[in-house]
PDB file of C-alpha atoms in Angstrom:
ATOM      1  CA  MET A   1      17.226  -6.319 -16.709  1.00  0.00           C
ATOM      2  CA  ALA A   2      13.427  -7.047 -16.453  1.00  0.00           C
ATOM      3  CA  ALA A   3      11.781  -7.097 -19.853  1.00  0.00           C
ATOM      4  CA  ALA A   4       9.842  -3.709 -20.424  1.00  0.00           C
ATOM      5  CA  GLY A   5       6.405  -5.826 -20.238  1.00  0.00           C
ATOM      6  CA  ALA A   6       7.303  -8.226 -17.508  1.00  0.00           C
ATOM      7  CA  LYS A   7       4.580  -8.309 -14.925  1.00  0.00           C
ATOM      8  CA  LEU A   8       5.667  -5.951 -11.808  1.00  0.00           C
ATOM      9  CA  LYS A   9       4.896  -7.055  -8.309  1.00  0.00           C
ATOM     10  CA  ILE A  10       2.884  -5.041  -6.134  1.00  0.00           C
ATOM     11  CA  VAL A  11       1.734  -5.408  -2.768  1.00  0.00           C
ATOM     12  CA  MET A  12      -1.259  -3.654  -1.434  1.00  0.00           C
ATOM     13  CA  PHE A  13      -2.003  -2.763   1.825  1.00  0.00           C
ATOM     14  CA  LEU A  14      -5.460  -2.347   3.188  1.00  0.00           C
ATOM     15  CA  GLY A  15      -5.737   0.132   5.846  1.00  0.00           C
ATOM     16  CA  SER A  16      -9.434  -0.825   7.601  1.00  0.00           C
ATOM     17  CA  VAL A  17     -10.225  -2.944   9.908  1.00  0.00           C
ATOM     18  CA  ARG A  18     -13.656  -1.210  10.997  1.00  0.00           C
ATOM     19  CA  GLU A  19     -16.915  -3.355  11.531  1.00  0.00           C
ATOM     20  CA  GLY A  20     -18.651  -2.524   7.664  1.00  0.00           C
ATOM     21  CA  ARG A  21     -15.309  -1.340   6.488  1.00  0.00           C
ATOM     22  CA  ILE A  22     -15.921  -0.292   2.435  1.00  0.00           C
ATOM     23  CA  GLY A  23     -12.050  -0.452   2.066  1.00  0.00           C
ATOM     24  CA  VAL A  24     -12.898  -4.497   0.993  1.00  0.00           C
ATOM     25  CA  ARG A  25     -14.854  -3.165  -2.218  1.00  0.00           C
ATOM     26  CA  VAL A  26     -11.865  -0.661  -3.016  1.00  0.00           C
ATOM     27  CA  ALA A  27      -9.276  -3.275  -2.848  1.00  0.00           C
ATOM     28  CA  LYS A  28     -11.526  -5.793  -4.934  1.00  0.00           C
ATOM     29  CA  PHE A  29     -11.968  -3.060  -7.487  1.00  0.00           C
ATOM     30  CA  ILE A  30      -8.419  -2.437  -7.564  1.00  0.00           C
ATOM     31  CA  GLN A  31      -7.692  -5.999  -7.934  1.00  0.00           C
ATOM     32  CA  SER A  32     -10.056  -6.340 -10.609  1.00  0.00           C
ATOM     33  CA  GLN A  33      -8.486  -3.812 -12.699  1.00  0.00           C
ATOM     34  CA  LEU A  34      -4.971  -4.751 -12.107  1.00  0.00           C
ATOM     35  CA  ALA A  35      -5.099  -8.088 -12.055  1.00  0.00           C
ATOM     36  CA  SER A  36      -4.425  -9.037 -15.716  1.00  0.00           C
ATOM     37  CA  LYS A  37      -1.555  -6.524 -15.948  1.00  0.00           C
ATOM     38  CA  TYR A  38       0.268  -6.843 -12.716  1.00  0.00           C
ATOM     39  CA  ASP A  39       1.110  -9.407  -9.625  1.00  0.00           C
ATOM     40  CA  ILE A  40      -1.144  -8.207  -6.393  1.00  0.00           C
ATOM     41  CA  THR A  41      -0.419  -9.182  -3.412  1.00  0.00           C
ATOM     42  CA  LEU A  42      -2.942  -8.296  -0.756  1.00  0.00           C
ATOM     43  CA  LEU A  43      -2.095  -7.410   3.006  1.00  0.00           C
ATOM     44  CA  ASP A  44      -5.050  -7.096   4.920  1.00  0.00           C
ATOM     45  CA  PRO A  45      -4.328  -6.358   8.879  1.00  0.00           C
ATOM     46  CA  GLU A  46      -7.654  -7.954  10.043  1.00  0.00           C
ATOM     47  CA  GLN A  47      -6.826 -11.417   8.012  1.00  0.00           C
ATOM     48  CA  LEU A  48      -3.115 -10.680   9.467  1.00  0.00           C
ATOM     49  CA  ASP A  49      -4.293 -10.462  12.885  1.00  0.00           C
ATOM     50  CA  LEU A  50      -0.838  -8.559  13.762  1.00  0.00           C
ATOM     51  CA  PRO A  51      -0.144  -7.982  17.589  1.00  0.00           C
ATOM     52  CA  LEU A  52      -0.122  -4.341  18.606  1.00  0.00           C
ATOM     53  CA  MET A  53       3.401  -3.439  17.861  1.00  0.00           C
ATOM     54  CA  LYS A  54       5.869  -3.516  20.999  1.00  0.00           C
ATOM     55  CA  LYS A  55       8.774  -4.873  18.860  1.00  0.00           C
ATOM     56  CA  PRO A  56       8.982  -4.415  15.170  1.00  0.00           C
ATOM     57  CA  LEU A  57      10.629  -7.507  13.125  1.00  0.00           C
ATOM     58  CA  TYR A  58      13.947  -5.648  12.568  1.00  0.00           C
ATOM     59  CA  LEU A  59      14.827  -5.346  15.951  1.00  0.00           C
ATOM     60  CA  TYR A  60      14.559  -9.513  16.616  1.00  0.00           C
ATOM     61  CA  GLU A  61      18.117 -10.618  16.681  1.00  0.00           C
ATOM     62  CA  ASP A  62      16.908 -14.242  16.142  1.00  0.00           C
ATOM     63  CA  ARG A  63      14.695 -14.594  13.477  1.00  0.00           C
ATOM     64  CA  SER A  64      13.007 -17.905  14.372  1.00  0.00           C
ATOM     65  CA  LYS A  65      11.911 -16.112  17.525  1.00  0.00           C
ATOM     66  CA  ALA A  66       9.601 -13.667  16.012  1.00  0.00           C
ATOM     67  CA  PRO A  67       6.021 -14.105  14.911  1.00  0.00           C
ATOM     68  CA  LYS A  68       5.905 -16.312  12.012  1.00  0.00           C
ATOM     69  CA  VAL A  69       3.223 -13.669  10.513  1.00  0.00           C
ATOM     70  CA  LEU A  70       5.752 -11.228  10.629  1.00  0.00           C
ATOM     71  CA  VAL A  71       8.491 -13.196   8.918  1.00  0.00           C
ATOM     72  CA  GLU A  72       6.002 -14.415   5.900  1.00  0.00           C
ATOM     73  CA  THR A  73       4.842 -10.732   5.166  1.00  0.00           C
ATOM     74  CA  GLU A  74       8.238  -9.311   5.346  1.00  0.00           C
ATOM     75  CA  ALA A  75       8.835 -12.174   2.487  1.00  0.00           C
ATOM     76  CA  LYS A  76       6.270 -10.808   0.684  1.00  0.00           C
ATOM     77  CA  MET A  77       6.801  -7.150   0.999  1.00  0.00           C
ATOM     78  CA  ALA A  78      10.737  -7.986  -0.046  1.00  0.00           C
ATOM     79  CA  GLU A  79       9.447  -9.188  -3.683  1.00  0.00           C
ATOM     80  CA  ALA A  80       7.372  -6.156  -4.179  1.00  0.00           C
ATOM     81  CA  ASP A  81       8.598  -3.458  -7.042  1.00  0.00           C
ATOM     82  CA  ALA A  82       6.020  -0.863  -5.678  1.00  0.00           C
ATOM     83  CA  PHE A  83       3.214  -0.552  -3.266  1.00  0.00           C
ATOM     84  CA  ILE A  84      -0.612   0.506  -3.155  1.00  0.00           C
ATOM     85  CA  VAL A  85      -1.780   2.163   0.236  1.00  0.00           C
ATOM     86  CA  VAL A  86      -5.417   2.067   0.449  1.00  0.00           C
ATOM     87  CA  THR A  87      -6.730   4.200   3.636  1.00  0.00           C
ATOM     88  CA  ALA A  88      -9.772   5.429   5.214  1.00  0.00           C
ATOM     89  CA  GLU A  89      -9.776   8.589   7.374  1.00  0.00           C
ATOM     90  CA  TYR A  90     -10.286   8.289  10.918  1.00  0.00           C
ATOM     91  CA  ASN A  91     -10.531  11.475  12.897  1.00  0.00           C
ATOM     92  CA  HIS A  92      -8.678  13.287   9.750  1.00  0.00           C
ATOM     93  CA  SER A  93      -6.087  10.904  10.044  1.00  0.00           C
ATOM     94  CA  ILE A  94      -4.452   7.663   8.985  1.00  0.00           C
ATOM     95  CA  PRO A  95      -6.164   4.279  10.494  1.00  0.00           C
ATOM     96  CA  PRO A  96      -4.155   2.959  13.322  1.00  0.00           C
ATOM     97  CA  ALA A  97      -4.405  -0.793  11.743  1.00  0.00           C
ATOM     98  CA  LEU A  98      -2.617   0.625   8.579  1.00  0.00           C
ATOM     99  CA  THR A  99       0.470   2.345  10.461  1.00  0.00           C
ATOM    100  CA  ASN A 100       0.232  -0.908  13.089  1.00  0.00           C
ATOM    101  CA  LEU A 101       0.872  -2.985  10.079  1.00  0.00           C
ATOM    102  CA  MET A 102       3.430  -0.975   8.238  1.00  0.00           C
ATOM    103  CA  ASP A 103       5.720  -0.082  11.253  1.00  0.00           C
ATOM    104  CA  HIS A 104       6.190  -3.625  12.159  1.00  0.00           C
ATOM    105  CA  PHE A 105       8.513  -3.536   9.287  1.00  0.00           C
ATOM    106  CA  ALA A 106      12.137  -1.622   9.055  1.00  0.00           C
ATOM    107  CA  PRO A 107      11.991   1.969   7.649  1.00  0.00           C
ATOM    108  CA  MET A 108      14.924   2.971   4.859  1.00  0.00           C
ATOM    109  CA  LEU A 109      17.467   3.883   7.400  1.00  0.00           C
ATOM    110  CA  ILE A 110      17.661   0.416   8.757  1.00  0.00           C
ATOM    111  CA  PRO A 111      19.597  -2.173   6.826  1.00  0.00           C
ATOM    112  CA  GLY A 112      17.297  -4.912   4.982  1.00  0.00           C
ATOM    113  CA  SER A 113      14.251  -2.181   4.515  1.00  0.00           C
ATOM    114  CA  VAL A 114      11.906  -4.006   2.252  1.00  0.00           C
ATOM    115  CA  TYR A 115      10.327  -0.424   1.809  1.00  0.00           C
ATOM    116  CA  ALA A 116      13.467   1.412   0.735  1.00  0.00           C
ATOM    117  CA  TYR A 117      13.541   2.432  -3.279  1.00  0.00           C
ATOM    118  CA  LYS A 118      10.469   1.519  -3.972  1.00  0.00           C
ATOM    119  CA  PRO A 119       7.760   3.813  -4.978  1.00  0.00           C
ATOM    120  CA  SER A 120       4.068   3.667  -3.756  1.00  0.00           C
ATOM    121  CA  GLY A 121       0.861   4.905  -4.648  1.00  0.00           C
ATOM    122  CA  ILE A 122      -2.146   6.369  -2.214  1.00  0.00           C
ATOM    123  CA  VAL A 123      -5.700   5.235  -2.716  1.00  0.00           C
ATOM    124  CA  SER A 124      -7.889   7.272  -0.219  1.00  0.00           C
ATOM    125  CA  TYR A 125     -11.626   7.270   0.400  1.00  0.00           C
ATOM    126  CA  SER A 126     -14.489   8.469   2.573  1.00  0.00           C
ATOM    127  CA  PRO A 127     -18.403   8.935   2.789  1.00  0.00           C
ATOM    128  CA  GLY A 128     -17.709  12.884   2.549  1.00  0.00           C
ATOM    129  CA  ILE A 129     -16.726  14.583  -0.093  1.00  0.00           C
ATOM    130  CA  TYR A 130     -13.276  14.807   0.381  1.00  0.00           C
ATOM    131  CA  GLY A 131     -12.351  11.535  -0.588  1.00  0.00           C
ATOM    132  CA  GLY A 132      -9.828  10.741   2.256  1.00  0.00           C
ATOM    133  CA  MET A 133      -7.754  13.504   1.276  1.00  0.00           C
ATOM    134  CA  ARG A 134      -6.927  14.513   4.909  1.00  0.00           C
ATOM    135  CA  ALA A 135      -5.520  11.426   5.812  1.00  0.00           C
ATOM    136  CA  ALA A 136      -3.593  10.876   2.660  1.00  0.00           C
ATOM    137  CA  MET A 137      -1.668  14.339   3.275  1.00  0.00           C
ATOM    138  CA  GLN A 138      -0.524  12.387   6.430  1.00  0.00           C
ATOM    139  CA  LEU A 139       0.221   9.414   4.813  1.00  0.00           C
ATOM    140  CA  ARG A 140       2.446  10.838   2.174  1.00  0.00           C
ATOM    141  CA  SER A 141       5.121  12.021   5.029  1.00  0.00           C
ATOM    142  CA  PHE A 142       4.741   8.430   6.546  1.00  0.00           C
ATOM    143  CA  LEU A 143       5.464   6.967   3.422  1.00  0.00           C
ATOM    144  CA  SER A 144       8.451   8.898   2.618  1.00  0.00           C
ATOM    145  CA  GLU A 145       9.815   8.452   6.235  1.00  0.00           C
ATOM    146  CA  LEU A 146       9.581   4.630   5.355  1.00  0.00           C
ATOM    147  CA  GLY A 147      11.393   5.151   2.105  1.00  0.00           C
ATOM    148  CA  CYS A 148       8.912   4.317  -0.280  1.00  0.00           C
ATOM    149  CA  LEU A 149       8.262   7.740  -1.507  1.00  0.00           C
ATOM    150  CA  SER A 150       4.480   8.370  -3.050  1.00  0.00           C
ATOM    151  CA  VAL A 151       4.056   9.208  -6.534  1.00  0.00           C
ATOM    152  CA  ASN A 152       2.241  12.687  -7.330  1.00  0.00           C
ATOM    153  CA  ASN A 153      -1.199  11.965  -8.002  1.00  0.00           C
ATOM    154  CA  ILE A 154      -3.440  10.689  -5.407  1.00  0.00           C
ATOM    155  CA  PHE A 155      -6.388   8.186  -6.138  1.00  0.00           C
ATOM    156  CA  GLY A 156      -9.357   9.935  -4.041  1.00  0.00           C
ATOM    157  CA  ILE A 157     -12.800   8.439  -3.668  1.00  0.00           C
ATOM    158  CA  PRO A 158     -15.358  10.850  -2.564  1.00  0.00           C
ATOM    159  CA  GLU A 159     -18.515   9.313  -1.453  1.00  0.00           C
ATOM    160  CA  VAL A 160     -17.003   6.055  -1.473  1.00  0.00           C
ATOM    161  CA  HIS A 161     -20.335   4.041  -0.960  1.00  0.00           C
ATOM    162  CA  LYS A 162     -21.691   5.599  -4.136  1.00  0.00           C
ATOM    163  CA  ALA A 163     -18.785   4.786  -6.036  1.00  0.00           C
ATOM    164  CA  ILE A 164     -18.294   0.977  -5.962  1.00  0.00           C
ATOM    165  CA  ASP A 165     -20.825  -1.811  -5.198  1.00  0.00           C
ATOM    166  CA  GLU A 166     -20.100  -4.561  -2.616  1.00  0.00           C
ATOM    167  CA  ASN A 167     -18.115  -6.614  -5.412  1.00  0.00           C
ATOM    168  CA  GLY A 168     -16.090  -3.821  -6.197  1.00  0.00           C
ATOM    169  CA  LYS A 169     -17.837  -2.919  -9.470  1.00  0.00           C
ATOM    170  CA  PRO A 170     -17.196   0.707 -10.134  1.00  0.00           C
ATOM    171  CA  LEU A 171     -20.491   2.995 -10.019  1.00  0.00           C
ATOM    172  CA  ASN A 172     -18.633   6.225 -12.037  1.00  0.00           C
ATOM    173  CA  GLU A 173     -16.508   6.964 -14.737  1.00  0.00           C
ATOM    174  CA  HIS A 174     -14.066   8.763 -11.907  1.00  0.00           C
ATOM    175  CA  MET A 175     -13.156   5.131 -10.997  1.00  0.00           C
ATOM    176  CA  GLU A 176     -11.144   3.684 -13.673  1.00  0.00           C
ATOM    177  CA  LYS A 177      -9.854   7.055 -14.691  1.00  0.00           C
ATOM    178  CA  GLY A 178      -8.512   7.918 -10.992  1.00  0.00           C
ATOM    179  CA  LEU A 179      -6.861   4.858 -10.894  1.00  0.00           C
ATOM    180  CA  ASN A 180      -5.285   4.701 -14.236  1.00  0.00           C
ATOM    181  CA  THR A 181      -4.140   8.133 -13.724  1.00  0.00           C
ATOM    182  CA  MET A 182      -2.212   6.931 -10.701  1.00  0.00           C
ATOM    183  CA  MET A 183      -0.813   3.895 -12.194  1.00  0.00           C
ATOM    184  CA  THR A 184       0.833   5.255 -15.296  1.00  0.00           C
ATOM    185  CA  GLN A 185       2.840   7.157 -12.540  1.00  0.00           C
ATOM    186  CA  LEU A 186       3.642   4.325 -10.281  1.00  0.00           C
ATOM    187  CA  GLU A 187       4.533   2.059 -13.236  1.00  0.00           C
ATOM    188  CA  PHE A 188       6.760   4.735 -14.698  1.00  0.00           C
ATOM    189  CA  TYR A 189       8.672   5.062 -11.216  1.00  0.00           C
ATOM    190  CA  ALA A 190       8.511   1.324 -10.353  1.00  0.00           C
ATOM    191  CA  ARG A 191      10.478   0.419 -13.729  1.00  0.00           C
ATOM    192  CA  ALA A 192      12.910   2.903 -13.512  1.00  0.00           C
ATOM    193  CA  LEU A 193      13.604   2.355  -9.681  1.00  0.00           C
ATOM    194  CA  LYS A 194      13.919  -1.443 -10.876  1.00  0.00           C
ATOM    195  CA  ASN A 195      15.819  -1.297 -13.679  1.00  0.00           C
ATOM    196  CA  HIS A 196      18.185   0.870 -12.270  1.00  0.00           C
ATOM    197  CA  LYS A 197      18.770  -1.170  -8.945  1.00  0.00           C
ATOM    198  CA  GLU A 198      19.451  -4.320 -11.275  1.00  0.00           C
ATOM    199  CA  LYS A 199      21.882  -2.240 -13.218  1.00  0.00           C
ATOM    200  CA  CYS A 200      23.759  -0.061 -10.381  1.00  0.00           C
ATOM    201  CA  GLY A 201      22.503  -1.705  -7.409  1.00  0.00           C
ATOM    202  CA  LEU A 202      21.451   0.184  -4.251  1.00  0.00           C
ATOM    203  CA  PRO A 203      23.507   3.324  -2.509  1.00  0.00           C
ATOM    204  CA  GLN A 204      25.991   2.291   0.433  1.00  0.00           C
TER     205      GLN A 204
END
């Protein structure tokens, strides 16, 4: 069983590829705040440049024929104890780049799922006053289907362009407080599930 102080491994998904995206600022803020306490891996769909999802990785009978980027990305996800999902809000919904990235990998009901029995935390943002909450509500259902249930607290960032500068520096007190509230829940569930899986294994 892992020691109580051992670093948890967290994979963070960045959800937007749109030109001028502010999500990069959000990711920088989260990484700077959490890097000393957690092992953070960022999955950015723009950098990964994944193909449009026509055949998910889990449908390849021969993994050697699957795109290398999918196999490498799945390996990073498999090591995660928890996920952070950073989402913008496109037309009051989840950005397509985010679902395209996450849909490449097996959901909970498929054997070998890298999502199953791991908690997730949602970070949503928008230039308006609602902080991307409409997308966050849809994302909560999506994450449940994948098997990585989201914690109760959603870290929403309204008027994101006023909340974080280009280097990821927070510009108001809400930023650190909001992230800490979500992370308190995420770490609790991540450690509880990690310890239980190490002790009892996964359900058959």
